[in-house]
Short mmCIF file of C-alpha atoms in Angstrom, two decimals:
data_model
loop_
_atom_site.label_atom_id
_atom_site.label_comp_id
_atom_site.label_asym_id
_atom_site.label_seq_id
_atom_site.Cartn_x
_atom_site.Cartn_y
_atom_site.Cartn_z
CA MET A 1 33.50 95.24 135.82
CA SER A 2 34.94 96.29 132.45
CA ARG A 3 33.85 94.55 129.29
CA GLU A 4 36.17 92.30 127.38
CA SER A 5 36.37 92.72 123.62
CA MET A 6 36.96 90.55 120.57
CA GLU A 7 37.98 91.65 117.07
CA TYR A 8 36.53 90.36 113.79
CA ASP A 9 36.51 91.37 110.18
CA VAL A 10 32.70 91.21 110.15
CA VAL A 11 30.22 90.88 113.02
CA ILE A 12 26.67 89.83 112.12
CA VAL A 13 23.75 90.46 114.46
CA GLY A 14 21.11 87.79 113.88
CA GLY A 15 21.22 84.11 112.93
CA GLY A 16 18.35 84.04 110.46
CA PRO A 17 18.61 83.39 106.72
CA ALA A 18 20.19 86.79 106.01
CA GLY A 19 22.78 86.66 108.78
CA LEU A 20 23.84 83.10 108.02
CA ALA A 21 23.94 83.69 104.26
CA ALA A 22 26.19 86.72 104.75
CA ALA A 23 28.52 84.71 106.97
CA ILE A 24 28.69 81.85 104.47
CA ARG A 25 29.38 84.18 101.55
CA LEU A 26 32.18 85.95 103.39
CA LYS A 27 33.92 82.65 104.18
CA GLN A 28 33.38 81.43 100.62
CA ARG A 29 35.19 84.51 99.36
CA ASP A 30 38.07 84.18 101.84
CA ALA A 31 38.42 81.22 104.19
CA ASN A 32 40.68 83.30 106.45
CA ARG A 33 38.11 86.04 106.95
CA SER A 34 37.11 86.26 110.63
CA VAL A 35 33.32 86.27 110.94
CA CYS A 36 30.98 85.83 113.89
CA VAL A 37 27.20 85.62 114.21
CA LEU A 38 25.30 86.63 117.35
CA GLU A 39 21.93 84.94 117.83
CA LYS A 40 19.62 85.91 120.71
CA GLY A 41 17.72 82.61 120.56
CA SER A 42 18.85 79.61 122.55
CA GLU A 43 19.94 77.98 119.28
CA ILE A 44 19.94 78.79 115.60
CA GLY A 45 16.32 78.50 114.44
CA ALA A 46 14.75 78.89 117.88
CA HIS A 47 13.19 82.26 117.02
CA ILE A 48 12.59 81.64 113.32
CA LEU A 49 8.94 81.76 112.27
CA SER A 50 7.75 81.80 108.69
CA GLY A 51 5.04 80.15 106.55
CA ALA A 52 6.99 79.04 104.58
CA VAL A 53 7.11 78.44 100.86
CA MET A 54 10.68 79.00 99.75
CA ASP A 55 11.92 80.10 96.35
CA PRO A 56 15.31 78.32 96.08
CA ARG A 57 16.81 80.83 93.60
CA ALA A 58 19.04 82.67 96.08
CA LEU A 59 19.94 79.49 97.95
CA GLY A 60 21.08 77.99 94.66
CA GLU A 61 23.37 80.98 94.11
CA LEU A 62 24.77 80.71 97.64
CA ILE A 63 25.18 76.92 97.79
CA PRO A 64 24.69 75.43 94.29
CA ASP A 65 24.84 71.83 95.58
CA TRP A 66 22.30 72.37 98.37
CA LYS A 67 20.38 69.22 97.40
CA GLN A 68 23.46 67.01 97.65
CA LYS A 69 24.31 68.61 101.00
CA GLY A 70 20.93 67.69 102.44
CA ALA A 71 19.20 71.06 102.71
CA PRO A 72 15.76 70.44 104.25
CA LEU A 73 13.76 71.46 101.20
CA ASN A 74 11.91 68.16 101.09
CA THR A 75 8.46 68.98 99.76
CA PRO A 76 8.16 70.57 96.31
CA VAL A 77 4.96 72.52 95.73
CA ALA A 78 2.55 70.23 93.87
CA ARG A 79 -0.61 72.35 93.62
CA ASP A 80 -1.75 75.94 94.24
CA ARG A 81 -5.21 76.98 95.39
CA PHE A 82 -6.47 80.52 96.01
CA LEU A 83 -9.90 81.05 97.58
CA PHE A 84 -12.04 84.06 98.41
CA LEU A 85 -14.05 83.14 101.51
CA THR A 86 -17.46 84.19 102.74
CA GLU A 87 -18.64 83.10 106.18
CA ARG A 88 -19.88 79.74 104.90
CA GLY A 89 -18.85 79.60 101.27
CA LYS A 90 -15.95 80.08 98.89
CA LEU A 91 -15.00 81.20 95.41
CA GLU A 92 -11.93 79.46 94.02
CA VAL A 93 -9.81 81.32 91.47
CA PRO A 94 -8.99 79.12 88.46
CA SER A 95 -5.29 78.38 88.12
CA PHE A 96 -5.04 80.12 84.74
CA ALA A 97 -6.39 83.35 86.28
CA LEU A 98 -3.84 83.54 89.09
CA PRO A 99 -1.16 86.23 88.74
CA ALA A 100 2.37 84.84 88.53
CA CYS A 101 3.12 85.97 92.09
CA PHE A 102 0.62 83.41 93.43
CA LYS A 103 2.05 80.50 91.47
CA ASN A 104 4.62 78.35 93.24
CA HIS A 105 5.87 75.84 90.69
CA GLY A 106 9.54 75.18 91.48
CA ASN A 107 9.24 76.29 95.10
CA TYR A 108 9.30 74.20 98.28
CA VAL A 109 7.19 73.97 101.43
CA VAL A 110 9.70 74.21 104.28
CA SER A 111 10.28 74.82 107.93
CA LEU A 112 12.42 77.95 107.75
CA GLY A 113 13.70 77.21 111.24
CA ASN A 114 15.08 73.90 110.00
CA VAL A 115 16.54 75.60 106.92
CA CYS A 116 18.35 78.01 109.23
CA ARG A 117 19.63 75.18 111.40
CA TRP A 118 21.06 73.62 108.25
CA LEU A 119 22.57 76.93 107.12
CA GLY A 120 24.12 77.27 110.56
CA LYS A 121 25.88 73.94 110.13
CA GLN A 122 27.17 75.03 106.70
CA ALA A 123 28.47 78.25 108.22
CA GLU A 124 30.22 76.49 111.10
CA ALA A 125 31.82 74.02 108.68
CA LEU A 126 33.38 77.01 106.93
CA GLY A 127 34.75 78.36 110.20
CA VAL A 128 32.12 80.94 111.13
CA GLU A 129 31.87 81.49 114.90
CA ILE A 130 28.23 81.35 116.00
CA PHE A 131 27.20 82.47 119.48
CA PRO A 132 23.62 81.42 120.27
CA GLY A 133 22.02 82.75 123.45
CA PHE A 134 23.78 86.12 123.17
CA ALA A 135 21.61 89.15 122.43
CA ALA A 136 23.22 92.24 120.93
CA ALA A 137 22.04 95.06 123.19
CA GLU A 138 24.08 98.10 122.19
CA VAL A 139 25.63 99.66 119.10
CA LEU A 140 29.25 100.71 119.62
CA TRP A 141 30.65 103.80 117.90
CA GLU A 142 34.02 105.12 116.84
CA GLY A 143 33.35 108.72 116.01
CA GLU A 144 30.54 108.67 113.44
CA ALA A 145 31.19 105.07 112.39
CA VAL A 146 29.73 101.89 113.85
CA LYS A 147 32.52 100.03 115.61
CA GLY A 148 30.56 96.89 116.53
CA VAL A 149 28.07 95.81 119.16
CA ALA A 150 27.99 94.78 122.78
CA THR A 151 26.02 91.87 124.16
CA GLY A 152 23.64 92.38 127.04
CA GLU A 153 24.51 91.93 130.69
CA LEU A 154 23.48 88.72 132.41
CA GLY A 155 22.46 88.28 136.03
CA VAL A 156 20.65 91.61 136.52
CA ASN A 157 17.39 91.40 138.47
CA ARG A 158 14.11 93.18 137.78
CA LYS A 159 15.14 96.11 139.98
CA GLY A 160 18.26 96.61 137.88
CA GLU A 161 20.55 95.23 140.59
CA LYS A 162 23.49 92.95 139.85
CA THR A 163 23.04 89.48 141.34
CA ASP A 164 25.64 86.86 142.25
CA ALA A 165 25.24 85.50 138.71
CA TYR A 166 26.18 88.82 137.10
CA GLN A 167 28.25 88.78 133.92
CA ALA A 168 29.21 91.89 132.00
CA GLY A 169 28.45 92.05 128.32
CA MET A 170 31.07 91.37 125.68
CA GLU A 171 32.16 93.91 123.07
CA LEU A 172 32.56 92.66 119.53
CA HIS A 173 34.48 95.04 117.28
CA ALA A 174 34.53 94.75 113.52
CA LYS A 175 35.64 96.41 110.35
CA TYR A 176 32.00 96.10 109.29
CA THR A 177 28.89 95.17 111.27
CA PHE A 178 25.82 93.70 109.58
CA PHE A 179 22.44 94.04 111.25
CA ALA A 180 20.17 91.08 110.44
CA GLU A 181 17.77 91.11 113.39
CA GLY A 182 14.69 90.49 111.24
CA CYS A 183 11.53 92.57 111.16
CA ARG A 184 11.59 95.64 113.43
CA GLY A 185 15.04 94.95 114.88
CA HIS A 186 15.60 97.16 117.91
CA LEU A 187 19.19 98.07 117.04
CA GLY A 188 18.15 98.72 113.46
CA LEU A 189 15.50 101.15 114.69
CA GLN A 190 18.13 102.96 116.75
CA LEU A 191 20.37 103.25 113.72
CA GLU A 192 17.50 104.55 111.57
CA ALA A 193 16.81 107.27 114.12
CA GLU A 194 20.44 108.12 114.89
CA LEU A 195 21.58 108.27 111.28
CA GLY A 196 18.38 109.35 109.54
CA LEU A 197 18.37 106.21 107.39
CA ARG A 198 14.71 106.49 106.44
CA GLY A 199 15.37 109.78 104.67
CA GLY A 200 12.81 110.13 101.89
CA ALA A 201 11.56 106.55 102.15
CA ASP A 202 7.88 105.85 102.76
CA PRO A 203 6.90 104.69 106.25
CA GLN A 204 7.50 100.99 106.71
CA VAL A 205 4.23 99.08 107.02
CA TYR A 206 3.75 95.69 108.62
CA GLY A 207 1.54 92.69 109.11
CA ILE A 208 1.34 90.27 111.99
CA GLY A 209 1.63 86.63 111.02
CA LEU A 210 0.22 83.96 113.34
CA LYS A 211 1.00 80.32 112.71
CA GLU A 212 0.21 76.87 114.03
CA LEU A 213 1.74 73.56 113.06
CA TRP A 214 -0.64 70.60 113.00
CA GLU A 215 -0.27 66.87 112.55
CA VAL A 216 -3.31 65.85 110.54
CA LYS A 217 -4.94 62.57 109.57
CA ALA A 218 -3.41 60.86 106.54
CA GLU A 219 -6.57 61.21 104.44
CA ARG A 220 -6.56 65.00 105.02
CA HIS A 221 -2.93 65.41 103.99
CA GLU A 222 -1.77 66.35 100.49
CA PRO A 223 2.02 66.90 100.48
CA GLY A 224 2.94 69.97 98.46
CA LEU A 225 -0.51 71.58 98.50
CA VAL A 226 -0.29 75.37 98.92
CA MET A 227 -3.57 77.15 99.68
CA HIS A 228 -4.12 80.86 100.27
CA THR A 229 -7.35 82.64 101.13
CA ALA A 230 -8.62 86.21 101.35
CA GLY A 231 -11.88 87.59 102.70
CA TRP A 232 -13.71 86.17 105.72
CA PRO A 233 -13.32 86.53 108.65
CA LEU A 234 -11.87 89.99 107.91
CA ASP A 235 -14.06 92.71 106.45
CA ALA A 236 -13.28 94.01 102.98
CA ASP A 237 -11.50 97.11 104.32
CA THR A 238 -8.98 95.17 106.42
CA TYR A 239 -5.93 93.73 104.69
CA GLY A 240 -5.13 90.11 105.47
CA GLY A 241 -5.38 86.50 104.45
CA SER A 242 -4.36 82.97 105.28
CA PHE A 243 -2.13 80.11 104.23
CA LEU A 244 -2.26 76.33 104.55
CA TYR A 245 0.96 74.59 103.54
CA HIS A 246 1.07 70.79 103.49
CA MET A 247 4.54 69.61 104.49
CA GLU A 248 6.02 66.14 104.87
CA ASP A 249 5.15 63.68 107.68
CA ARG A 250 1.42 64.62 107.77
CA LEU A 251 2.30 68.14 108.97
CA VAL A 252 0.29 71.18 107.88
CA ALA A 253 1.32 74.75 108.61
CA VAL A 254 -1.69 77.04 108.95
CA GLY A 255 -1.36 80.75 109.39
CA PHE A 256 -3.14 84.05 109.23
CA VAL A 257 -1.75 87.48 108.38
CA VAL A 258 -3.41 90.77 109.34
CA GLY A 259 -2.05 94.08 108.07
CA LEU A 260 -1.21 96.25 111.07
CA GLY A 261 -2.71 99.29 109.37
CA TYR A 262 -6.18 98.12 110.47
CA ALA A 263 -8.54 100.74 111.89
CA ASN A 264 -10.87 99.01 114.37
CA PRO A 265 -9.32 99.02 117.86
CA TYR A 266 -11.55 96.08 118.83
CA LEU A 267 -9.97 93.81 116.21
CA SER A 268 -7.84 90.96 117.57
CA PRO A 269 -5.56 89.31 115.00
CA TYR A 270 -5.24 86.26 117.26
CA GLU A 271 -9.02 85.80 117.53
CA GLU A 272 -9.44 86.33 113.79
CA PHE A 273 -6.98 83.49 113.22
CA GLN A 274 -8.87 81.17 115.54
CA ARG A 275 -12.17 82.11 113.91
CA PHE A 276 -10.72 81.50 110.43
CA LYS A 277 -10.07 77.84 111.30
CA THR A 278 -13.80 77.26 111.83
CA HIS A 279 -14.63 77.87 108.15
CA PRO A 280 -16.01 74.64 106.61
CA GLU A 281 -13.34 74.64 103.88
CA VAL A 282 -10.59 74.92 106.50
CA ARG A 283 -11.73 72.97 109.55
CA ARG A 284 -12.02 69.66 107.69
CA THR A 285 -8.23 69.62 107.26
CA PHE A 286 -7.75 69.65 111.02
CA GLU A 287 -10.59 67.48 112.30
CA GLY A 288 -9.06 64.56 114.15
CA GLY A 289 -5.64 66.20 114.05
CA LYS A 290 -3.33 67.50 116.76
CA ARG A 291 -1.86 70.98 117.19
CA VAL A 292 1.92 70.77 117.61
CA SER A 293 3.18 74.33 117.92
CA TYR A 294 2.19 78.01 117.81
CA GLY A 295 3.97 81.28 117.18
CA ALA A 296 3.61 84.83 115.91
CA ARG A 297 5.88 87.35 114.22
CA ALA A 298 5.57 90.74 112.60
CA ILE A 299 6.28 90.94 108.86
CA THR A 300 7.59 93.90 106.89
CA SER A 301 5.44 94.55 103.83
CA GLY A 302 6.22 98.06 102.63
CA GLY A 303 8.31 96.87 99.72
CA LEU A 304 10.73 98.84 97.60
CA GLN A 305 9.43 102.31 98.45
CA SER A 306 9.83 101.67 102.18
CA LEU A 307 13.45 100.53 102.10
CA PRO A 308 15.74 102.75 104.22
CA ARG A 309 19.28 103.69 103.29
CA LEU A 310 21.08 100.35 103.50
CA VAL A 311 24.60 101.45 104.43
CA PHE A 312 26.33 103.79 106.83
CA PRO A 313 29.93 104.14 108.05
CA GLY A 314 30.90 100.76 109.45
CA GLY A 315 27.80 98.76 108.70
CA ALA A 316 24.77 97.69 106.71
CA LEU A 317 21.18 96.52 107.07
CA ILE A 318 20.36 93.19 105.44
CA GLY A 319 17.36 90.89 105.11
CA ASP A 320 14.09 91.75 106.83
CA GLU A 321 15.93 94.22 109.05
CA ALA A 322 15.83 96.49 106.00
CA GLY A 323 12.49 95.25 104.70
CA PHE A 324 13.51 92.87 101.91
CA LEU A 325 10.27 90.94 101.59
CA ASN A 326 7.99 90.47 98.60
CA ALA A 327 4.52 90.81 100.12
CA SER A 328 2.74 89.91 96.88
CA ARG A 329 4.51 86.53 96.80
CA ILE A 330 4.27 86.09 100.59
CA LYS A 331 7.99 85.28 100.54
CA GLY A 332 11.06 86.82 102.09
CA SER A 333 13.73 84.19 102.70
CA HIS A 334 15.11 84.31 99.15
CA CYS A 335 15.15 88.12 99.34
CA ALA A 336 16.98 87.99 102.67
CA ILE A 337 19.61 85.58 101.35
CA LYS A 338 20.22 87.59 98.18
CA SER A 339 20.54 90.92 100.01
CA ALA A 340 22.99 89.31 102.43
CA MET A 341 25.12 87.92 99.61
CA LEU A 342 25.33 91.36 97.98
CA ALA A 343 26.36 92.99 101.26
CA ALA A 344 28.90 90.24 102.00
CA GLU A 345 30.53 90.62 98.60
CA ALA A 346 30.84 94.37 99.13
CA ALA A 347 32.40 93.85 102.57
CA HIS A 348 34.79 91.23 101.25
CA ASP A 349 36.06 93.57 98.55
CA ALA A 350 36.41 96.42 101.04
CA VAL A 351 38.38 94.40 103.60
CA ALA A 352 40.54 92.84 100.88
CA SER A 353 41.50 96.34 99.71
CA GLY A 354 42.40 97.45 103.24
CA ARG A 355 39.31 99.55 103.93
CA SER A 356 37.48 99.62 107.25
CA ARG A 357 34.36 101.27 108.67
CA ASP A 358 33.48 103.31 105.62
CA GLU A 359 30.23 103.09 103.65
CA LEU A 360 29.82 99.95 101.57
CA THR A 361 28.29 101.80 98.63
CA ALA A 362 28.89 98.78 96.39
CA TYR A 363 26.08 96.99 98.28
CA PRO A 364 23.17 99.30 97.34
CA ASP A 365 24.69 99.73 93.88
CA SER A 366 24.73 95.97 93.30
CA PHE A 367 21.23 95.65 94.75
CA ARG A 368 19.87 98.14 92.19
CA ALA A 369 21.46 96.07 89.41
CA SER A 370 20.19 92.71 90.72
CA TRP A 371 17.21 90.48 90.05
CA LEU A 372 16.08 91.22 93.61
CA HIS A 373 15.53 94.88 92.80
CA ASP A 374 13.66 93.91 89.64
CA GLU A 375 11.41 91.52 91.59
CA LEU A 376 10.61 94.09 94.28
CA TYR A 377 10.03 96.79 91.67
CA ARG A 378 7.40 94.65 89.93
CA ALA A 379 5.69 94.01 93.27
CA ARG A 380 5.94 97.58 94.59
CA ASN A 381 2.25 98.49 94.16
CA PHE A 382 0.80 95.38 95.81
CA LYS A 383 0.44 96.59 99.39
CA PRO A 384 -0.64 100.15 98.48
CA TRP A 385 -3.39 98.75 96.24
CA MET A 386 -4.52 96.23 98.86
CA ALA A 387 -4.69 99.00 101.45
CA LYS A 388 -7.60 100.39 99.42
CA GLY A 389 -9.74 97.36 100.25
CA LEU A 390 -10.09 93.76 99.16
CA TYR A 391 -12.18 94.29 96.04
CA THR A 392 -10.56 97.45 94.68
CA GLY A 393 -7.12 96.19 95.61
CA THR A 394 -7.58 92.79 93.99
CA LEU A 395 -8.90 94.32 90.77
CA MET A 396 -6.22 96.99 90.47
CA PHE A 397 -3.33 94.73 91.42
CA GLY A 398 -4.58 92.26 88.83
CA VAL A 399 -4.42 95.06 86.25
CA ASP A 400 -0.96 96.01 87.54
CA GLN A 401 0.36 92.46 87.18
CA VAL A 402 -1.50 91.14 84.12
CA LEU A 403 -1.76 94.24 81.93
CA PHE A 404 1.42 96.07 82.97
CA ARG A 405 3.41 93.04 84.20
CA GLY A 406 4.47 95.00 87.26
CA LYS A 407 5.88 97.90 85.25
CA ALA A 408 3.03 100.39 85.44
CA PRO A 409 4.17 104.01 84.95
CA TRP A 410 3.31 104.90 88.53
CA THR A 411 4.42 103.99 92.03
CA LEU A 412 1.83 104.21 94.79
CA ARG A 413 2.95 105.49 98.17
CA HIS A 414 2.43 104.47 101.79
CA LYS A 415 1.02 107.57 103.44
CA HIS A 416 0.63 106.45 107.05
CA ALA A 417 2.55 104.41 109.56
CA ASP A 418 0.55 101.58 111.13
CA HIS A 419 0.36 103.24 114.55
CA GLU A 420 -1.52 106.19 113.02
CA THR A 421 -4.51 104.28 111.68
CA LEU A 422 -6.69 103.30 114.67
CA LYS A 423 -10.12 104.90 115.00
CA PRO A 424 -11.29 106.03 118.46
CA LYS A 425 -13.42 103.40 120.17
CA ASP A 426 -16.56 105.56 119.84
CA GLU A 427 -16.23 105.43 116.06
CA ALA A 428 -15.68 101.66 115.86
CA THR A 429 -17.89 98.60 116.18
CA PRO A 430 -16.96 96.11 118.93
CA ILE A 431 -16.31 92.56 117.71
CA GLN A 432 -17.68 89.60 119.64
CA TYR A 433 -15.41 86.58 119.22
CA PRO A 434 -16.56 83.03 120.04
CA LYS A 435 -15.02 81.24 122.98
CA PRO A 436 -12.33 78.68 122.08
CA ASP A 437 -13.35 75.04 122.12
CA GLY A 438 -9.89 73.68 123.03
CA VAL A 439 -10.01 71.29 120.05
CA LEU A 440 -9.81 73.45 116.95
CA THR A 441 -9.61 76.90 118.54
CA PHE A 442 -7.55 77.87 121.58
CA ASP A 443 -6.92 80.66 124.05
CA ARG A 444 -3.73 82.71 124.07
CA LEU A 445 -2.08 81.20 127.12
CA SER A 446 -2.43 77.60 125.96
CA SER A 447 -0.93 78.74 122.66
CA VAL A 448 2.00 80.49 124.34
CA PHE A 449 2.62 77.29 126.30
CA ILE A 450 3.24 75.26 123.14
CA SER A 451 5.53 77.98 121.75
CA ASN A 452 7.95 76.92 124.52
CA THR A 453 8.37 80.57 125.51
CA ASN A 454 10.43 81.20 128.60
CA HIS A 455 12.04 84.23 130.21
CA ASN A 456 13.69 84.52 133.59
CA GLU A 457 10.91 86.20 135.56
CA ASP A 458 13.37 88.24 137.66
CA GLN A 459 15.16 89.85 134.70
CA PRO A 460 14.40 93.47 133.76
CA VAL A 461 11.19 93.85 131.76
CA HIS A 462 12.15 94.09 128.11
CA LEU A 463 8.90 95.83 127.10
CA ARG A 464 9.45 99.37 128.31
CA LEU A 465 7.08 102.29 128.57
CA LYS A 466 8.42 105.74 127.80
CA ASP A 467 5.60 107.17 129.94
CA ALA A 468 3.75 104.93 132.41
CA GLN A 469 0.62 107.11 132.22
CA LYS A 470 0.09 106.96 128.46
CA PRO A 471 -1.60 103.53 128.43
CA LEU A 472 -4.52 105.16 130.27
CA TYR A 473 -4.99 107.39 127.22
CA ASN A 474 -5.08 104.26 125.05
CA LEU A 475 -7.64 102.72 127.38
CA GLU A 476 -9.90 105.76 127.32
CA ARG A 477 -9.61 106.56 123.61
CA TYR A 478 -9.03 103.15 122.00
CA ALA A 479 -10.43 100.69 124.60
CA GLY A 480 -6.93 99.42 125.41
CA PRO A 481 -5.90 97.88 122.06
CA GLU A 482 -2.77 96.38 123.65
CA GLN A 483 -4.99 93.66 125.07
CA ARG A 484 -6.03 92.62 121.56
CA TYR A 485 -3.17 93.23 119.16
CA CYS A 486 -0.72 91.24 121.30
CA PRO A 487 -0.94 87.54 120.30
CA ALA A 488 0.57 86.29 123.56
CA GLY A 489 -1.43 87.82 126.42
CA VAL A 490 1.40 90.12 127.46
CA TYR A 491 -0.80 93.16 128.12
CA GLU A 492 -3.83 93.48 130.34
CA PHE A 493 -5.43 96.33 132.23
CA VAL A 494 -5.86 95.65 135.94
CA GLU A 495 -7.56 98.36 138.00
CA GLN A 496 -6.91 101.02 135.36
CA LYS A 497 -3.22 100.13 135.15
CA LEU A 498 -1.43 98.38 132.31
CA GLN A 499 0.10 95.12 133.51
CA ILE A 500 2.94 93.75 131.36
CA ASN A 501 3.36 89.96 131.52
CA ALA A 502 6.73 90.06 129.78
CA GLN A 503 7.44 86.38 130.38
CA ASN A 504 4.74 85.57 127.78
CA CYS A 505 6.38 87.59 125.00
CA VAL A 506 7.04 85.67 121.77
CA HIS A 507 9.15 88.53 120.36
CA CYS A 508 6.68 89.34 117.58
CA LYS A 509 7.27 93.14 117.91
CA THR A 510 3.60 93.98 117.24
CA CYS A 511 3.34 96.23 120.30
CA ASP A 512 6.39 98.21 119.21
CA ILE A 513 4.69 98.76 115.83
CA LYS A 514 0.99 99.26 116.59
CA ASP A 515 0.94 101.23 119.85
CA PRO A 516 -0.84 104.49 118.84
CA LEU A 517 1.45 106.68 120.96
CA GLN A 518 4.65 104.75 120.18
CA ASN A 519 5.12 104.50 123.91
CA ILE A 520 6.10 100.81 124.04
CA VAL A 521 9.73 100.03 123.22
CA TRP A 522 10.84 96.44 122.68
CA VAL A 523 14.45 95.81 123.72
CA ALA A 524 16.36 92.54 123.76
CA PRO A 525 15.88 90.46 126.91
CA GLU A 526 18.60 88.19 128.23
CA GLY A 527 19.98 86.00 125.49
CA GLY A 528 18.35 82.61 125.18
CA GLY A 529 14.93 83.85 126.35
CA GLY A 530 11.76 83.88 124.28
CA PRO A 531 10.20 81.15 122.18
CA ASN A 532 11.83 77.90 121.14
CA TYR A 533 10.07 76.91 117.94
CA PRO A 534 10.39 73.30 116.80
CA GLY A 535 9.96 72.87 113.06
CA MET A 536 8.37 76.29 112.54
#
């Protein structure tokens, strides 16, 4: 069965803040511009997971009257707290001593999923065509230029056979194609490899962010409170920290981030998150409350020096696909929106002048001249300093930000990719984690259940092994770290064989990043599968 095709001025892969902002900007510039957005989730926002405290600067540039139009930025930040934790105690940093990157006056505690749902409605009102439940599975080429993408086939069983429900994918051709898949997008990775986009850039480095949404008792709720912590339960050599964001309606978002450059193969980011909630300063917020939802997602944190080349013939990388996230501020949505606007303006000018499928050099040029570049430049040394340990990193980043105001005459480099950092099991100390109590702490499978994750169990496994024997090497050398770094119970060793429970996958991409042999490849499953996050 041959594939049908559709033609657009611009095709956008991904319905997150970057993809939707690009679509909106294109239609703002020319209402007759034909633009479509492909979203692999069952609806816009279904796969969106973020803290989130949102800086509204870029949103205000995109939609100046966002308040009047009802954007769901309902809870302004009222108070910041930053704590260093020990196992039973805490040291709170006075407000005056906090670097500017940890101050959130003027920002909003939001559900980024709900913000994206709102952005989707704004895009559709402008005439953008949005196709939820369709995963882009293949990059299409015309010579050396990207021609568009094709959606995945439907109705193929686990053996690769076409069933009675088979539907061929659809080809979407465009003058320019934007890739906005978010962190570690699988088509973006293919483009990086095919076109050498990383060039002289540092390796990208990542964290895994785990999040729960709780409904808490009224007396434990302080709308607009933003609290971050560092220290326990992680050791001083492991990068990570937490957030508690008090939203409206007695909702509190609690999350934990672990840098994926950690060394101990026995470390489990999921278990560290559960353990974190037992700290006396944290657990009191949730006593008597109810857990509403759970999710996990990888986060790019390499910063400016890890950005790849942004453009290539026929297309561009935008948002977290490229790595536009300010790790020091723990914020990326405003960066994603701004990068998307810059790319959209470049594409608009190109199409208006009759060009097609060339390099949009105006996009990286305008990025270098923008406030976004300035912000990322000032934050560029955060993650490299923090990789040197909690105490050294905190001291030196404080010097970087307070003394040099982010303009120190040096740029630190990322020397290793995250998959290169694990120690062999014989050189590491096993970690004994407490059993979950089912009230404050929970096991993986009960957490996956409330993420509303679902995949057709007969579809092809979307977590593929390049070599089926290599996991045995991981088991022997690293004690099978797949069992611990996955936050959804996808991987387990059964009789010396790696079993992949792909139906549990929450699309976090951690396995694709952390596997020491880079043997696991995440590809898009059937559109509409995966988590369905409410209010995350």
